[in-house]
PDB file of C-alpha atoms in Angstrom:
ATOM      1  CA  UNK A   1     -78.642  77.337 -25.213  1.00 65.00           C
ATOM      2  CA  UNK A   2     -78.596  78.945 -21.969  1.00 87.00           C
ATOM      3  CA  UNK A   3     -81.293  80.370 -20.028  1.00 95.00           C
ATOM      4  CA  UNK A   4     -82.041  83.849 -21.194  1.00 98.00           C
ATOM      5  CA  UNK A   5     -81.106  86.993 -19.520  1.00 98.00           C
ATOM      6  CA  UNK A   6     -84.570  88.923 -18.230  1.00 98.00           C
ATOM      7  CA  UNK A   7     -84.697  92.934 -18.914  1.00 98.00           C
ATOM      8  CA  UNK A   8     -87.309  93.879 -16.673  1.00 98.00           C
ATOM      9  CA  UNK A   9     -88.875  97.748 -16.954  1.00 98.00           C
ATOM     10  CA  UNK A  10     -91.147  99.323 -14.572  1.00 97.00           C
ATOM     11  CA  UNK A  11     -93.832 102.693 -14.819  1.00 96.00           C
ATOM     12  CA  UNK A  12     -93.510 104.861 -17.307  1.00 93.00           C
ATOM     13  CA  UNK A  13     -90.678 103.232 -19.542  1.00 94.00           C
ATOM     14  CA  UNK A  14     -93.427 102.422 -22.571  1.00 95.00           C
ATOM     15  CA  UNK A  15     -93.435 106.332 -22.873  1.00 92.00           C
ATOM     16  CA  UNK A  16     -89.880 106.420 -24.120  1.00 87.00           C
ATOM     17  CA  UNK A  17     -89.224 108.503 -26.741  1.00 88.00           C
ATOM     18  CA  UNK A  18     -92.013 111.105 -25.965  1.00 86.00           C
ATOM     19  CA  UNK A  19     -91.614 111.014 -21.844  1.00 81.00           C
ATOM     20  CA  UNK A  20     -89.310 114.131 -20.649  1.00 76.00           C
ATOM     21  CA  UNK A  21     -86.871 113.141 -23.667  1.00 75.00           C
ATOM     22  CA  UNK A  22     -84.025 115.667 -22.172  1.00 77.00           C
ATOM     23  CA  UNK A  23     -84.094 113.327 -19.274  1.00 72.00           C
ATOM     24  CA  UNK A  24     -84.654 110.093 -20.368  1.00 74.00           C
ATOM     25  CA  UNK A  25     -83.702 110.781 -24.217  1.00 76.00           C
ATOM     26  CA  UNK A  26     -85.339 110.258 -27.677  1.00 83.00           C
ATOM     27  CA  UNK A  27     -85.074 106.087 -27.818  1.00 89.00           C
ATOM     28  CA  UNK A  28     -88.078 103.799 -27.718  1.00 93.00           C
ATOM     29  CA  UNK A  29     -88.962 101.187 -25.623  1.00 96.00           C
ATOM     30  CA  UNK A  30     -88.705  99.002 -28.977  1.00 96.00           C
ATOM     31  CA  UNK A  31     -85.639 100.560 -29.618  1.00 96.00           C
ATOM     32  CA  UNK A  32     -83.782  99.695 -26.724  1.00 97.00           C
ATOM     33  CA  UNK A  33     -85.531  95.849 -26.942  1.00 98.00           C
ATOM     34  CA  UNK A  34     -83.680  96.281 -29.996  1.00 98.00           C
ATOM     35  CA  UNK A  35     -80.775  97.622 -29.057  1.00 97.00           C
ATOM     36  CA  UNK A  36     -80.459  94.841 -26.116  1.00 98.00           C
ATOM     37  CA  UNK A  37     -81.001  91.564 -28.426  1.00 98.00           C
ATOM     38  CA  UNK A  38     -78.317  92.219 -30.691  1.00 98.00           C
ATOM     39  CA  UNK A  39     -75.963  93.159 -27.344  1.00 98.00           C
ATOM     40  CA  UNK A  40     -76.809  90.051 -26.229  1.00 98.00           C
ATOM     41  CA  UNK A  41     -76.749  88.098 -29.646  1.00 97.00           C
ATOM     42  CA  UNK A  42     -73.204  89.371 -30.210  1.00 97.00           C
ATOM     43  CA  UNK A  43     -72.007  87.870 -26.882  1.00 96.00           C
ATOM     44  CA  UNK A  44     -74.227  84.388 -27.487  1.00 95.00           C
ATOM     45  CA  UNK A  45     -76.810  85.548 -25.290  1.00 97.00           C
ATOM     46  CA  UNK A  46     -80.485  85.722 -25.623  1.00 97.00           C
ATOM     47  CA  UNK A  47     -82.691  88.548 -23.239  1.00 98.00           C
ATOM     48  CA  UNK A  48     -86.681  87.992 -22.727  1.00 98.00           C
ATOM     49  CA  UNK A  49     -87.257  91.908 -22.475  1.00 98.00           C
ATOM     50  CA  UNK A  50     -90.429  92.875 -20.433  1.00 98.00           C
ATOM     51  CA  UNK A  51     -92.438  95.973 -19.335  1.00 98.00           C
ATOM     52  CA  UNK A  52     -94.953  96.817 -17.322  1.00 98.00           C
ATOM     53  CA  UNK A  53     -96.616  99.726 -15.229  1.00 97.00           C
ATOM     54  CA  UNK A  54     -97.992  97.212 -12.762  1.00 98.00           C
ATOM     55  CA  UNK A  55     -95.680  96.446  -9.593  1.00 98.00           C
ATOM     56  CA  UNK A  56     -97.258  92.867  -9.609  1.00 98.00           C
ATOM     57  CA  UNK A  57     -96.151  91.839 -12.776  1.00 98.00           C
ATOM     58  CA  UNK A  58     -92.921  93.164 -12.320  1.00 98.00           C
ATOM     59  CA  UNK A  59     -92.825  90.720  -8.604  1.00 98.00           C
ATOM     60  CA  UNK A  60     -94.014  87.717 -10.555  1.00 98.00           C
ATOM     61  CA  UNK A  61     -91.356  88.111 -13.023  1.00 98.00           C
ATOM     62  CA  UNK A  62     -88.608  88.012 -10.562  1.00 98.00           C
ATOM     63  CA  UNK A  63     -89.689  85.141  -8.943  1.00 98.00           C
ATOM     64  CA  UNK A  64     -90.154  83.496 -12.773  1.00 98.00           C
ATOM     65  CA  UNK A  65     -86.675  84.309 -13.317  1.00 98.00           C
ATOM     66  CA  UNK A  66     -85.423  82.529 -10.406  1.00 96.00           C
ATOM     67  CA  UNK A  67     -85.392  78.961 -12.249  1.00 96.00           C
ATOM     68  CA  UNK A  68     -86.050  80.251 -15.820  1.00 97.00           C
ATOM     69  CA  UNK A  69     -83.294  83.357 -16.406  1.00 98.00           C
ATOM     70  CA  UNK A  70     -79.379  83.260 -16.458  1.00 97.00           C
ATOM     71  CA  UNK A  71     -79.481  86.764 -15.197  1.00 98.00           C
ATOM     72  CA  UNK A  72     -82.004  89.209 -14.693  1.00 98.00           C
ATOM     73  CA  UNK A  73     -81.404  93.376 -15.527  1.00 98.00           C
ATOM     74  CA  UNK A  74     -83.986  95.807 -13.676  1.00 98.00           C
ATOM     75  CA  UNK A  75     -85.040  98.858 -14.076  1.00 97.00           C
ATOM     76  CA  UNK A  76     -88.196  99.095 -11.717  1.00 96.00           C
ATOM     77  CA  UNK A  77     -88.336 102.767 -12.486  1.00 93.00           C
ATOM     78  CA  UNK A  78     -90.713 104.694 -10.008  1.00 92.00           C
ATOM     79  CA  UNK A  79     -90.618 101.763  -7.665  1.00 95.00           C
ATOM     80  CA  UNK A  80     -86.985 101.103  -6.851  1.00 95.00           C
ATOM     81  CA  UNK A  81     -87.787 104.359  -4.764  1.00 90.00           C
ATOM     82  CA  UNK A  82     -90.650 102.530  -3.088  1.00 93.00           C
ATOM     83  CA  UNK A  83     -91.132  98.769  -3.351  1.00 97.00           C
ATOM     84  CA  UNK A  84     -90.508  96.525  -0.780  1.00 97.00           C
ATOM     85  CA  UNK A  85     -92.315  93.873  -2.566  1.00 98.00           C
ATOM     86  CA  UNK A  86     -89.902  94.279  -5.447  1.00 98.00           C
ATOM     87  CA  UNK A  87     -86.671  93.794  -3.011  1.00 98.00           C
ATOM     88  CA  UNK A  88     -88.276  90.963  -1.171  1.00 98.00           C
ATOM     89  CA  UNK A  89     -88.621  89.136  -5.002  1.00 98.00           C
ATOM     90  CA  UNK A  90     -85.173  89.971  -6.074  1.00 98.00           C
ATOM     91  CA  UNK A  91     -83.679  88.946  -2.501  1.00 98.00           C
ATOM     92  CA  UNK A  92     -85.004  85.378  -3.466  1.00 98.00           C
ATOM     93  CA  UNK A  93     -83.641  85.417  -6.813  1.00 96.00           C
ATOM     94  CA  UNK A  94     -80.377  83.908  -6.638  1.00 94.00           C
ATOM     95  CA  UNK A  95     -79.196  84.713 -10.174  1.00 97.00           C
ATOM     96  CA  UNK A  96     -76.794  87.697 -10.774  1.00 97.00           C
ATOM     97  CA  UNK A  97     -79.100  91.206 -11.140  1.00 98.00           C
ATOM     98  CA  UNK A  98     -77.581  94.379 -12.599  1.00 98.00           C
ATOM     99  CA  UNK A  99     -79.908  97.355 -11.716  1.00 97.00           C
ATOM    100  CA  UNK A 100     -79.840 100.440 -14.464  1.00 97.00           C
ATOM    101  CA  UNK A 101     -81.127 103.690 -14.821  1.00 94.00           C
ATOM    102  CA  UNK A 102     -81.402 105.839 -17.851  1.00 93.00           C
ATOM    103  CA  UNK A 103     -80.956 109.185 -16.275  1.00 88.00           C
ATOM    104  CA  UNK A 104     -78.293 109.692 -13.432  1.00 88.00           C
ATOM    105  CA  UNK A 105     -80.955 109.208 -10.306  1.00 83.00           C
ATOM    106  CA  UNK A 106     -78.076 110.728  -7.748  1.00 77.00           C
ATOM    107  CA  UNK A 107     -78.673 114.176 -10.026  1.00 76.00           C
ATOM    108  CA  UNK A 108     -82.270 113.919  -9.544  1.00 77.00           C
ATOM    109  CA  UNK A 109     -84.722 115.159  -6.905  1.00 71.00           C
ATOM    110  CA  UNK A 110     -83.872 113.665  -3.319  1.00 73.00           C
ATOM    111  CA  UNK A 111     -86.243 110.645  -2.897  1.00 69.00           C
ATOM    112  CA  UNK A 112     -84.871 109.229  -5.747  1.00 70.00           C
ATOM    113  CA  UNK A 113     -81.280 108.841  -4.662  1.00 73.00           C
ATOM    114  CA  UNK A 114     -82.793 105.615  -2.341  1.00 82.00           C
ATOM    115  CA  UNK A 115     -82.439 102.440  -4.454  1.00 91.00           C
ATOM    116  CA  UNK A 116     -84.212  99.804  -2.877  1.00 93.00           C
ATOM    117  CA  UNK A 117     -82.841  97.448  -5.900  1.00 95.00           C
ATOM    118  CA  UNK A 118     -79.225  98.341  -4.984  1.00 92.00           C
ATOM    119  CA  UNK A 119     -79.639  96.391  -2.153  1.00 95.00           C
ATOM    120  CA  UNK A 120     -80.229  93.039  -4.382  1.00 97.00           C
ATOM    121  CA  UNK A 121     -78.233  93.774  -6.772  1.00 97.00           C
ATOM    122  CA  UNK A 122     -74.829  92.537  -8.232  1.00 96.00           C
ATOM    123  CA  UNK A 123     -74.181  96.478  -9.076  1.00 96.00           C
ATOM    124  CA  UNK A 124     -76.181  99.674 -10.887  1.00 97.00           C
ATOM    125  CA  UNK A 125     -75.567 101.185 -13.970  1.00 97.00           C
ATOM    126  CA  UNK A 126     -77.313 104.725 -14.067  1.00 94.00           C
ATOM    127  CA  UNK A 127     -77.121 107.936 -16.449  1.00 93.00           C
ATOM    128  CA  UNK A 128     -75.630 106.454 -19.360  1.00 94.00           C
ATOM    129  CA  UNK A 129     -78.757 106.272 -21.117  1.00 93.00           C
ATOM    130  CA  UNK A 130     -79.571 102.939 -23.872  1.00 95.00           C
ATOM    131  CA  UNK A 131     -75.288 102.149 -23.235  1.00 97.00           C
ATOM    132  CA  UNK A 132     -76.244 101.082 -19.405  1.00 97.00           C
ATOM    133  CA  UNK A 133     -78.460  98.485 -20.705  1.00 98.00           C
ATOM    134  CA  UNK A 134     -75.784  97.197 -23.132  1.00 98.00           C
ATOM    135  CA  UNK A 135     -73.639  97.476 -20.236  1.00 98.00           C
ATOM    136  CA  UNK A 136     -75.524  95.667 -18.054  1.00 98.00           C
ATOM    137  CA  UNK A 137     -75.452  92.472 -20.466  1.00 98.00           C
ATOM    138  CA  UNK A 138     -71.873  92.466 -20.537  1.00 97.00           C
ATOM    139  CA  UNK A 139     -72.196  92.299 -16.689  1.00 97.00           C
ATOM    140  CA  UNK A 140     -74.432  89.355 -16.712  1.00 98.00           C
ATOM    141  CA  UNK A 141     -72.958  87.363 -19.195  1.00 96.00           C
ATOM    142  CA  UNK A 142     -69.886  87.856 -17.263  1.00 95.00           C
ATOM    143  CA  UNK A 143     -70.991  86.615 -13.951  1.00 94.00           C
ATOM    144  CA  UNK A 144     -72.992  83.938 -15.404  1.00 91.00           C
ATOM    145  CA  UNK A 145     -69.478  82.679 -17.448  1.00 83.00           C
ATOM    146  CA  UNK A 146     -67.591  83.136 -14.006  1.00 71.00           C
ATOM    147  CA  UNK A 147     -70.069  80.859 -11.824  1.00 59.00           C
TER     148      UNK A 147
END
């Protein structure tokens, strides 16, 4: 089977489900996990879903998923606003990289209309919620079948 496609989340995303749900709405972290295997499963995909608050993690991910992924989905969260060290590890990853958002971020307050992970990625999904991530696997798998 092929190399699984990597769901990476940054801050704040374990609070799903209780966190500001008019913005970000009422699913779970779990549930989305959820939500993403059996995207993936249906198109003969599997994802290794990860989260973490800690930019470092999130770096040494990317770079893992630069021999071990097919594809790699981020949602750095607070830091696509702010990382360099996050566009510096996805610049190196040569697999493709969809970048999603659950909450429109060009609605949002100013700062966070500056995606430092556009600038690595493939494309960006934002503001349509748990369907971006779905999205986003269809966008993988797609790019992965075309190379």
């Amino acid at each position: 089977m092929a190399n699984p496609i990597y769901i990476l989340n940054g801050p704040n995303l374990n609070l799903l489900g209780s966190r500001e749900p008019e913005v970000y709405g009422i699913e779970t972290l779990v549930d989305l996990e959820q939500r993403c295997v059996r995207k993936a499963q249906r198109l003969g995909r599997t994802v290794d879903f990860r989260q973490s608050n800690t930019e470092g993690d999130l770096v040494g991910w990317i770079q893992e998923a630069r021999t071990n992924a097919s594809g790699l989905i981020v949602n750095a969260g607070a830091y696509t606003h702010t990382s360099i060290a996050i566009l510096d590890a996805l610049l190196a990853c040569k697999v493709p990289i969809v970048e999603v958002h659950l909450s429109n971020i060009f609605t949002r307050e100013p700062f966070r209309h500056r995606s430092y992970v556009s600038q690595a990625a493939k494309g960006v999904i934002c503001g349509l919620g748990g369907l971006g991530y779905e999205l986003a696997i269809e966008a993988v798998a797609a790019a992965v079948s075309d190379a």
